[in-house]
mmCIF file of C-alpha atoms in Angstrom:
data_model
loop_
_atom_site.group_PDB
_atom_site.id
_atom_site.type_symbol
_atom_site.label_atom_id
_atom_site.label_comp_id
_atom_site.label_asym_id
_atom_site.label_seq_id
_atom_site.Cartn_x
_atom_site.Cartn_y
_atom_site.Cartn_z
ATOM 1 C CA UNK A 1 -0.001 0.002 -0.002
ATOM 2 C CA UNK A 2 2.935 2.294 -0.587
ATOM 3 C CA UNK A 3 1.797 5.584 -2.154
ATOM 4 C CA UNK A 4 -1.834 4.421 -2.369
ATOM 5 C CA UNK A 5 -4.570 5.167 0.217
ATOM 6 C CA UNK A 6 -5.803 2.177 2.194
ATOM 7 C CA UNK A 7 -9.441 2.758 1.263
ATOM 8 C CA UNK A 8 -8.553 2.345 -2.407
ATOM 9 C CA UNK A 9 -6.486 -0.777 -1.853
ATOM 10 C CA UNK A 10 -8.818 -2.799 0.396
ATOM 11 C CA UNK A 11 -11.538 -3.681 -2.181
ATOM 12 C CA UNK A 12 -8.932 -4.837 -4.711
ATOM 13 C CA UNK A 13 -7.020 -6.679 -1.986
ATOM 14 C CA UNK A 14 -10.130 -8.619 -0.960
ATOM 15 C CA UNK A 15 -11.043 -9.484 -4.555
ATOM 16 C CA UNK A 16 -7.445 -10.509 -5.243
ATOM 17 C CA UNK A 17 -7.282 -12.924 -2.287
ATOM 18 C CA UNK A 18 -10.683 -14.368 -3.124
ATOM 19 C CA UNK A 19 -9.458 -15.176 -6.637
ATOM 20 C CA UNK A 20 -5.865 -16.140 -5.798
ATOM 21 C CA UNK A 21 -5.627 -17.207 -2.141
ATOM 22 C CA UNK A 22 -2.158 -18.753 -2.600
ATOM 23 C CA UNK A 23 0.869 -17.771 -4.698
ATOM 24 C CA UNK A 24 0.501 -20.934 -6.793
ATOM 25 C CA UNK A 25 -3.004 -19.837 -7.823
ATOM 26 C CA UNK A 26 -1.681 -16.551 -9.174
ATOM 27 C CA UNK A 27 1.315 -18.231 -10.803
ATOM 28 C CA UNK A 28 -1.019 -20.323 -12.988
ATOM 29 C CA UNK A 29 -2.511 -17.192 -14.542
ATOM 30 C CA UNK A 30 -1.080 -15.114 -17.368
ATOM 31 C CA UNK A 31 0.724 -11.967 -16.199
ATOM 32 C CA UNK A 32 -1.876 -9.867 -17.966
ATOM 33 C CA UNK A 33 -4.575 -11.171 -15.630
ATOM 34 C CA UNK A 34 -2.669 -9.724 -12.693
ATOM 35 C CA UNK A 35 -2.497 -6.380 -14.502
ATOM 36 C CA UNK A 36 -6.223 -6.592 -15.263
ATOM 37 C CA UNK A 37 -7.143 -7.368 -11.658
ATOM 38 C CA UNK A 38 -4.883 -4.552 -10.422
ATOM 39 C CA UNK A 39 -7.346 -2.142 -12.022
ATOM 40 C CA UNK A 40 -6.815 1.566 -11.432
ATOM 41 C CA UNK A 41 -4.649 1.328 -8.315
ATOM 42 C CA UNK A 42 -1.717 2.914 -10.123
ATOM 43 C CA UNK A 43 1.866 1.717 -10.453
ATOM 44 C CA UNK A 44 0.767 -1.315 -12.540
ATOM 45 C CA UNK A 45 4.311 -2.678 -12.778
ATOM 46 C CA UNK A 46 3.768 -3.850 -9.223
ATOM 47 C CA UNK A 47 1.156 -6.283 -10.537
ATOM 48 C CA UNK A 48 3.752 -7.819 -12.857
ATOM 49 C CA UNK A 49 6.280 -7.995 -10.043
ATOM 50 C CA UNK A 50 3.740 -9.657 -7.771
ATOM 51 C CA UNK A 51 2.998 -12.212 -10.467
ATOM 52 C CA UNK A 52 6.723 -12.812 -10.984
ATOM 53 C CA UNK A 53 7.174 -13.292 -7.245
ATOM 54 C CA UNK A 54 4.286 -15.787 -7.184
ATOM 55 C CA UNK A 55 5.905 -17.789 -9.980
ATOM 56 C CA UNK A 56 9.257 -17.798 -8.172
ATOM 57 C CA UNK A 57 7.650 -18.819 -4.864
ATOM 58 C CA UNK A 58 5.872 -21.690 -6.608
ATOM 59 C CA UNK A 59 8.979 -22.909 -8.403
ATOM 60 C CA UNK A 60 11.589 -22.358 -5.670
ATOM 61 C CA UNK A 61 9.625 -22.802 -2.435
ATOM 62 C CA UNK A 62 6.785 -25.220 -3.312
ATOM 63 C CA UNK A 63 4.242 -22.406 -3.147
ATOM 64 C CA UNK A 64 5.058 -21.310 0.407
ATOM 65 C CA UNK A 65 6.197 -17.737 1.025
ATOM 66 C CA UNK A 66 9.767 -18.041 2.372
ATOM 67 C CA UNK A 67 10.405 -17.025 5.954
ATOM 68 C CA UNK A 68 14.063 -16.030 5.633
ATOM 69 C CA UNK A 69 14.819 -12.391 4.856
ATOM 70 C CA UNK A 70 17.513 -13.300 2.295
ATOM 71 C CA UNK A 71 15.109 -15.593 0.417
ATOM 72 C CA UNK A 72 12.435 -12.909 0.384
ATOM 73 C CA UNK A 73 14.924 -10.384 -0.951
ATOM 74 C CA UNK A 74 15.860 -12.795 -3.767
ATOM 75 C CA UNK A 75 12.303 -12.908 -5.133
ATOM 76 C CA UNK A 76 11.572 -10.882 -8.305
ATOM 77 C CA UNK A 77 10.323 -7.392 -7.538
ATOM 78 C CA UNK A 78 10.960 -7.655 -3.796
ATOM 79 C CA UNK A 79 13.149 -4.861 -2.492
ATOM 80 C CA UNK A 80 14.656 -3.915 0.823
ATOM 81 C CA UNK A 81 11.476 -2.449 2.288
ATOM 82 C CA UNK A 82 9.089 -5.231 1.254
ATOM 83 C CA UNK A 83 11.419 -8.023 2.396
ATOM 84 C CA UNK A 84 11.846 -6.378 5.803
ATOM 85 C CA UNK A 85 8.111 -5.699 6.133
ATOM 86 C CA UNK A 86 7.101 -9.298 5.352
ATOM 87 C CA UNK A 87 9.783 -10.749 7.641
ATOM 88 C CA UNK A 88 8.756 -8.421 10.476
ATOM 89 C CA UNK A 89 4.975 -8.294 10.202
ATOM 90 C CA UNK A 90 4.260 -11.822 8.953
ATOM 91 C CA UNK A 91 6.987 -13.742 10.772
ATOM 92 C CA UNK A 92 7.756 -11.547 13.792
ATOM 93 C CA UNK A 93 11.433 -11.128 12.973
ATOM 94 C CA UNK A 94 13.767 -8.294 13.924
ATOM 95 C CA UNK A 95 14.203 -6.040 10.886
ATOM 96 C CA UNK A 96 14.168 -2.274 10.425
ATOM 97 C CA UNK A 97 11.156 -1.400 8.266
ATOM 98 C CA UNK A 98 11.689 2.010 6.692
ATOM 99 C CA UNK A 99 8.772 3.436 4.780
ATOM 100 C CA UNK A 100 7.918 7.122 4.329
ATOM 101 C CA UNK A 101 5.918 7.268 7.548
ATOM 102 C CA UNK A 102 8.645 5.687 9.684
ATOM 103 C CA UNK A 103 11.328 7.879 8.160
ATOM 104 C CA UNK A 104 9.274 10.994 8.971
ATOM 105 C CA UNK A 105 8.816 9.901 12.599
ATOM 106 C CA UNK A 106 12.547 9.312 13.017
ATOM 107 C CA UNK A 107 13.431 12.575 11.260
ATOM 108 C CA UNK A 108 11.271 14.578 13.644
ATOM 109 C CA UNK A 109 11.648 12.675 16.892
ATOM 110 C CA UNK A 110 15.381 11.992 16.683
ATOM 111 C CA UNK A 111 17.003 14.200 14.064
ATOM 112 C CA UNK A 112 14.868 17.275 14.746
ATOM 113 C CA UNK A 113 13.931 18.105 11.155
ATOM 114 C CA UNK A 114 10.486 18.333 9.632
ATOM 115 C CA UNK A 115 10.989 15.920 6.738
ATOM 116 C CA UNK A 116 13.475 13.160 5.879
ATOM 117 C CA UNK A 117 15.585 13.274 2.678
ATOM 118 C CA UNK A 118 13.874 12.444 -0.590
ATOM 119 C CA UNK A 119 15.623 9.048 -0.769
ATOM 120 C CA UNK A 120 16.541 6.724 2.088
ATOM 121 C CA UNK A 121 20.111 7.297 3.219
ATOM 122 C CA UNK A 122 22.713 5.103 4.911
ATOM 123 C CA UNK A 123 22.433 7.312 8.006
ATOM 124 C CA UNK A 124 18.698 6.596 8.232
ATOM 125 C CA UNK A 125 19.269 2.861 7.965
ATOM 126 C CA UNK A 126 21.912 3.011 10.680
ATOM 127 C CA UNK A 127 19.577 5.016 12.939
ATOM 128 C CA UNK A 128 16.683 2.610 12.354
ATOM 129 C CA UNK A 129 18.829 -0.381 13.291
ATOM 130 C CA UNK A 130 20.110 1.395 16.396
ATOM 131 C CA UNK A 131 16.580 2.193 17.605
ATOM 132 C CA UNK A 132 15.270 -1.329 17.012
ATOM 133 C CA UNK A 133 14.658 -3.310 20.240
ATOM 134 C CA UNK A 134 16.813 -6.407 20.643
ATOM 135 C CA UNK A 135 13.928 -8.785 21.372
ATOM 136 C CA UNK A 136 12.366 -10.103 18.160
ATOM 137 C CA UNK A 137 8.724 -9.890 19.161
ATOM 138 C CA UNK A 138 9.197 -6.414 20.636
ATOM 139 C CA UNK A 139 11.068 -5.299 17.516
ATOM 140 C CA UNK A 140 8.212 -6.514 15.332
ATOM 141 C CA UNK A 141 5.655 -4.566 17.395
ATOM 142 C CA UNK A 142 7.960 -1.538 17.348
ATOM 143 C CA UNK A 143 8.109 -1.623 13.542
ATOM 144 C CA UNK A 144 4.330 -1.733 13.248
ATOM 145 C CA UNK A 145 3.824 0.936 15.917
ATOM 146 C CA UNK A 146 6.264 3.418 14.374
ATOM 147 C CA UNK A 147 4.587 2.990 11.009
ATOM 148 C CA UNK A 148 1.129 3.577 12.473
ATOM 149 C CA UNK A 149 2.425 6.605 14.382
ATOM 150 C CA UNK A 150 3.592 8.188 11.144
ATOM 151 C CA UNK A 151 0.445 7.272 9.236
ATOM 152 C CA UNK A 152 -2.088 8.467 11.814
ATOM 153 C CA UNK A 153 -0.422 11.042 14.097
ATOM 154 C CA UNK A 154 2.919 12.307 12.791
ATOM 155 C CA UNK A 155 1.533 12.974 9.324
ATOM 156 C CA UNK A 156 3.212 14.985 6.591
ATOM 157 C CA UNK A 157 0.732 17.815 7.056
ATOM 158 C CA UNK A 158 -1.457 18.785 10.015
ATOM 159 C CA UNK A 159 0.351 16.558 12.485
ATOM 160 C CA UNK A 160 -1.529 16.037 15.785
ATOM 161 C CA UNK A 161 1.241 16.333 18.357
ATOM 162 C CA UNK A 162 -1.223 16.385 21.270
ATOM 163 C CA UNK A 163 -2.036 12.739 20.467
ATOM 164 C CA UNK A 164 1.593 11.648 20.145
ATOM 165 C CA UNK A 165 2.913 9.386 22.947
ATOM 166 C CA UNK A 166 6.481 10.655 22.436
ATOM 167 C CA UNK A 167 5.699 14.356 22.020
ATOM 168 C CA UNK A 168 7.677 15.167 25.170
ATOM 169 C CA UNK A 169 10.825 13.645 23.664
ATOM 170 C CA UNK A 170 10.378 14.828 20.054
ATOM 171 C CA UNK A 171 13.441 16.836 19.013
ATOM 172 C CA UNK A 172 11.576 18.683 16.260
ATOM 173 C CA UNK A 173 8.708 19.732 18.530
ATOM 174 C CA UNK A 174 11.071 20.777 21.348
ATOM 175 C CA UNK A 175 12.996 22.915 18.852
ATOM 176 C CA UNK A 176 9.829 24.822 17.963
ATOM 177 C CA UNK A 177 8.978 22.876 14.793
ATOM 178 C CA UNK A 178 11.484 24.575 12.448
ATOM 179 C CA UNK A 179 10.390 24.750 8.821
ATOM 180 C CA UNK A 180 11.893 22.403 6.271
ATOM 181 C CA UNK A 181 15.005 24.020 4.746
ATOM 182 C CA UNK A 182 16.096 21.237 2.398
ATOM 183 C CA UNK A 183 15.310 20.706 -1.297
ATOM 184 C CA UNK A 184 11.769 21.763 -2.231
ATOM 185 C CA UNK A 185 9.162 19.068 -1.777
ATOM 186 C CA UNK A 186 7.088 18.909 -4.937
ATOM 187 C CA UNK A 187 3.849 16.997 -5.033
ATOM 188 C CA UNK A 188 3.375 14.526 -7.863
ATOM 189 C CA UNK A 189 1.400 15.881 -10.797
ATOM 190 C CA UNK A 190 -0.798 13.623 -12.899
ATOM 191 C CA UNK A 191 -2.925 15.584 -15.379
ATOM 192 C CA UNK A 192 -1.278 15.725 -18.782
ATOM 193 C CA UNK A 193 1.644 13.498 -17.838
ATOM 194 C CA UNK A 194 2.812 10.285 -19.475
ATOM 195 C CA UNK A 195 1.458 8.484 -16.405
ATOM 196 C CA UNK A 196 -2.044 9.647 -17.306
ATOM 197 C CA UNK A 197 -1.625 8.536 -20.920
ATOM 198 C CA UNK A 198 -0.286 5.154 -19.829
ATOM 199 C CA UNK A 199 -3.273 4.741 -17.529
ATOM 200 C CA UNK A 200 -5.730 5.438 -20.337
ATOM 201 C CA UNK A 201 -4.001 3.043 -22.702
ATOM 202 C CA UNK A 202 -3.986 0.295 -20.079
ATOM 203 C CA UNK A 203 -7.660 0.920 -19.302
ATOM 204 C CA UNK A 204 -8.571 0.095 -22.912
ATOM 205 C CA UNK A 205 -6.522 -3.098 -22.827
ATOM 206 C CA UNK A 206 -7.862 -4.200 -19.427
ATOM 207 C CA UNK A 207 -11.449 -3.962 -20.647
ATOM 208 C CA UNK A 208 -10.774 -5.817 -23.899
ATOM 209 C CA UNK A 209 -11.127 -9.601 -24.194
ATOM 210 C CA UNK A 210 -9.351 -9.714 -27.574
ATOM 211 C CA UNK A 211 -6.278 -7.891 -28.929
ATOM 212 C CA UNK A 212 -6.848 -4.185 -29.494
ATOM 213 C CA UNK A 213 -6.006 -2.393 -32.778
ATOM 214 C CA UNK A 214 -3.788 0.678 -32.819
ATOM 215 C CA UNK A 215 -6.758 2.835 -33.849
ATOM 216 C CA UNK A 216 -8.550 2.079 -30.557
ATOM 217 C CA UNK A 217 -5.517 3.204 -28.588
ATOM 218 C CA UNK A 218 -5.101 6.321 -30.712
ATOM 219 C CA UNK A 219 -8.505 7.560 -29.571
ATOM 220 C CA UNK A 220 -7.561 7.853 -25.895
ATOM 221 C CA UNK A 221 -5.067 10.729 -26.336
ATOM 222 C CA UNK A 222 -4.847 13.423 -28.998
ATOM 223 C CA UNK A 223 -1.110 14.156 -28.834
ATOM 224 C CA UNK A 224 0.503 11.490 -31.063
ATOM 225 C CA UNK A 225 4.120 11.875 -29.909
ATOM 226 C CA UNK A 226 3.248 11.611 -26.226
ATOM 227 C CA UNK A 227 0.847 8.750 -26.912
ATOM 228 C CA UNK A 228 3.512 6.820 -28.845
ATOM 229 C CA UNK A 229 6.061 7.456 -26.098
ATOM 230 C CA UNK A 230 3.648 6.175 -23.446
ATOM 231 C CA UNK A 231 2.872 3.060 -25.472
ATOM 232 C CA UNK A 232 6.585 2.427 -26.042
ATOM 233 C CA UNK A 233 7.086 2.671 -22.292
ATOM 234 C CA UNK A 234 4.326 0.169 -21.579
ATOM 235 C CA UNK A 235 5.857 -2.305 -24.025
ATOM 236 C CA UNK A 236 9.303 -1.747 -22.526
ATOM 237 C CA UNK A 237 7.921 -2.377 -19.031
ATOM 238 C CA UNK A 238 6.331 -5.650 -20.103
ATOM 239 C CA UNK A 239 2.814 -4.346 -19.426
ATOM 240 C CA UNK A 240 1.706 -4.485 -23.062
ATOM 241 C CA UNK A 241 2.474 -7.084 -25.707
ATOM 242 C CA UNK A 242 2.648 -5.932 -29.351
ATOM 243 C CA UNK A 243 1.349 -8.371 -31.955
ATOM 244 C CA UNK A 244 1.634 -8.548 -35.747
ATOM 245 C CA UNK A 245 -0.819 -6.376 -37.621
ATOM 246 C CA UNK A 246 -0.665 -3.446 -35.236
ATOM 247 C CA UNK A 247 -2.537 -5.209 -32.435
ATOM 248 C CA UNK A 248 -1.850 -5.002 -28.696
ATOM 249 C CA UNK A 249 -2.873 -6.962 -25.612
ATOM 250 C CA UNK A 250 -1.954 -7.473 -21.990
ATOM 251 C CA UNK A 251 1.013 -9.849 -21.555
ATOM 252 C CA UNK A 252 0.415 -13.597 -21.787
ATOM 253 C CA UNK A 253 2.420 -16.503 -20.453
ATOM 254 C CA UNK A 254 3.954 -16.904 -23.919
ATOM 255 C CA UNK A 255 5.185 -13.318 -23.941
ATOM 256 C CA UNK A 256 7.148 -13.899 -20.732
ATOM 257 C CA UNK A 257 9.061 -16.907 -22.006
ATOM 258 C CA UNK A 258 11.872 -18.291 -19.883
ATOM 259 C CA UNK A 259 14.465 -17.311 -22.465
ATOM 260 C CA UNK A 260 15.458 -13.689 -23.074
ATOM 261 C CA UNK A 261 14.263 -12.322 -26.387
ATOM 262 C CA UNK A 262 14.112 -9.119 -28.364
ATOM 263 C CA UNK A 263 10.805 -7.587 -29.294
ATOM 264 C CA UNK A 264 10.168 -6.181 -32.716
ATOM 265 C CA UNK A 265 8.993 -2.977 -31.095
ATOM 266 C CA UNK A 266 11.522 -0.382 -32.156
ATOM 267 C CA UNK A 267 12.001 2.745 -30.101
ATOM 268 C CA UNK A 268 12.924 6.032 -31.780
ATOM 269 C CA UNK A 269 16.455 7.262 -31.098
ATOM 270 C CA UNK A 270 17.274 10.889 -31.787
ATOM 271 C CA UNK A 271 20.259 11.669 -33.993
ATOM 272 C CA UNK A 272 23.311 12.541 -31.917
ATOM 273 C CA UNK A 273 24.872 15.972 -31.962
ATOM 274 C CA UNK A 274 28.080 16.366 -33.990
ATOM 275 C CA UNK A 275 30.984 14.932 -32.039
ATOM 276 C CA UNK A 276 34.398 16.473 -31.611
ATOM 277 C CA UNK A 277 35.667 13.821 -34.015
ATOM 278 C CA UNK A 278 33.289 14.831 -36.783
ATOM 279 C CA UNK A 279 34.127 18.489 -36.248
ATOM 280 C CA UNK A 280 37.842 17.681 -36.378
ATOM 281 C CA UNK A 281 37.347 15.719 -39.582
ATOM 282 C CA UNK A 282 35.653 18.707 -41.204
ATOM 283 C CA UNK A 283 38.739 20.818 -40.470
ATOM 284 C CA UNK A 284 41.284 18.145 -41.375
ATOM 285 C CA UNK A 285 40.331 15.464 -43.955
ATOM 286 C CA UNK A 286 43.329 13.363 -42.855
ATOM 287 C CA UNK A 287 41.890 13.020 -39.332
ATOM 288 C CA UNK A 288 40.716 9.444 -38.631
ATOM 289 C CA UNK A 289 39.582 8.681 -35.086
ATOM 290 C CA UNK A 290 39.302 5.195 -33.658
ATOM 291 C CA UNK A 291 36.305 3.430 -35.114
ATOM 292 C CA UNK A 292 33.410 3.720 -32.748
ATOM 293 C CA UNK A 293 29.831 2.354 -32.835
ATOM 294 C CA UNK A 294 26.887 4.472 -33.860
ATOM 295 C CA UNK A 295 23.693 3.352 -32.134
ATOM 296 C CA UNK A 296 20.740 4.044 -34.431
ATOM 297 C CA UNK A 297 18.148 1.773 -32.893
ATOM 298 C CA UNK A 298 17.316 -0.046 -29.700
ATOM 299 C CA UNK A 299 15.350 -3.088 -28.641
ATOM 300 C CA UNK A 300 13.975 -4.220 -25.323
ATOM 301 C CA UNK A 301 15.177 -7.436 -23.744
ATOM 302 C CA UNK A 302 13.050 -9.222 -21.148
ATOM 303 C CA UNK A 303 14.087 -11.413 -18.252
ATOM 304 C CA UNK A 304 12.506 -14.707 -17.268
ATOM 305 C CA UNK A 305 9.792 -13.044 -15.213
ATOM 306 C CA UNK A 306 8.745 -10.734 -18.001
ATOM 307 C CA UNK A 307 10.497 -7.591 -16.795
ATOM 308 C CA UNK A 308 12.764 -5.522 -19.047
ATOM 309 C CA UNK A 309 16.363 -5.925 -17.991
ATOM 310 C CA UNK A 310 18.382 -4.036 -20.575
ATOM 311 C CA UNK A 311 18.032 -2.127 -23.787
ATOM 312 C CA UNK A 312 20.179 -3.755 -26.427
ATOM 313 C CA UNK A 313 21.236 -1.617 -29.367
ATOM 314 C CA UNK A 314 22.408 -2.882 -32.727
ATOM 315 C CA UNK A 315 25.662 -1.046 -33.556
ATOM 316 C CA UNK A 316 26.815 0.187 -36.924
ATOM 317 C CA UNK A 317 30.464 1.172 -37.143
ATOM 318 C CA UNK A 318 31.559 4.236 -39.062
ATOM 319 C CA UNK A 319 34.966 5.757 -39.632
#
């Protein structure tokens, strides 16, 4: 539920568990079904990652979610935060769980600043580990409590310090609540962005039971360059599968084959600016630099779980 309100997540969460109560149930489905069920929650790549994790759990752990932190971290799409959260909340283990809410609590209560840095730092991780109780069960409750404190009391705006159980020890409050003096905190915009275009394109594909022609996708956004860029991004992210004849659909099991492959979906690459070598050659026809590759086109390569891993370019050498 990172970056998405709980009231939006709960209905989808309940429907998801009713349809796929165990990882093996989800693993049997095509990846596109996970994207379809994800609906309008946002950040649809998480649906693909969840499907990839379900496949890995089924294949590596007989369908049981692993209990060891290292095994959780090795699953596709599972990062530092999620692995720590599952190990702590589901299995009662001692791990520092650092989400936005926890980081804000620590920044105010301990560091004395209004907001934490934009990205998690090594200093924050060190502080979180130092504050964690030694006892496993207590540490697990501590992780949940600090997260709830940030979500319900020590909020980003309109914090309710009179309800806070540690208000008397809060460094930021005792310092008079100094204003944030770091980099400006900009809220995420949505209207008119590529994210909005991607959402509209995916909405058409989610509602379709058969592959969708290009013309149907063209109708969702008037600006052709932005629309093409958004569609290219969806293909690159593995959220959309291009088919012959200008058709598109949500990804199938066949499109996330175990072997890496290149799609035929070519991305536009802008012509490079004149290099110092080309300028030197104009001045001196005898100038011949070391042969170097020119990269006129790129292709997307997918990993075994259907996620793009690298853009491979086909080089053409020139003098």
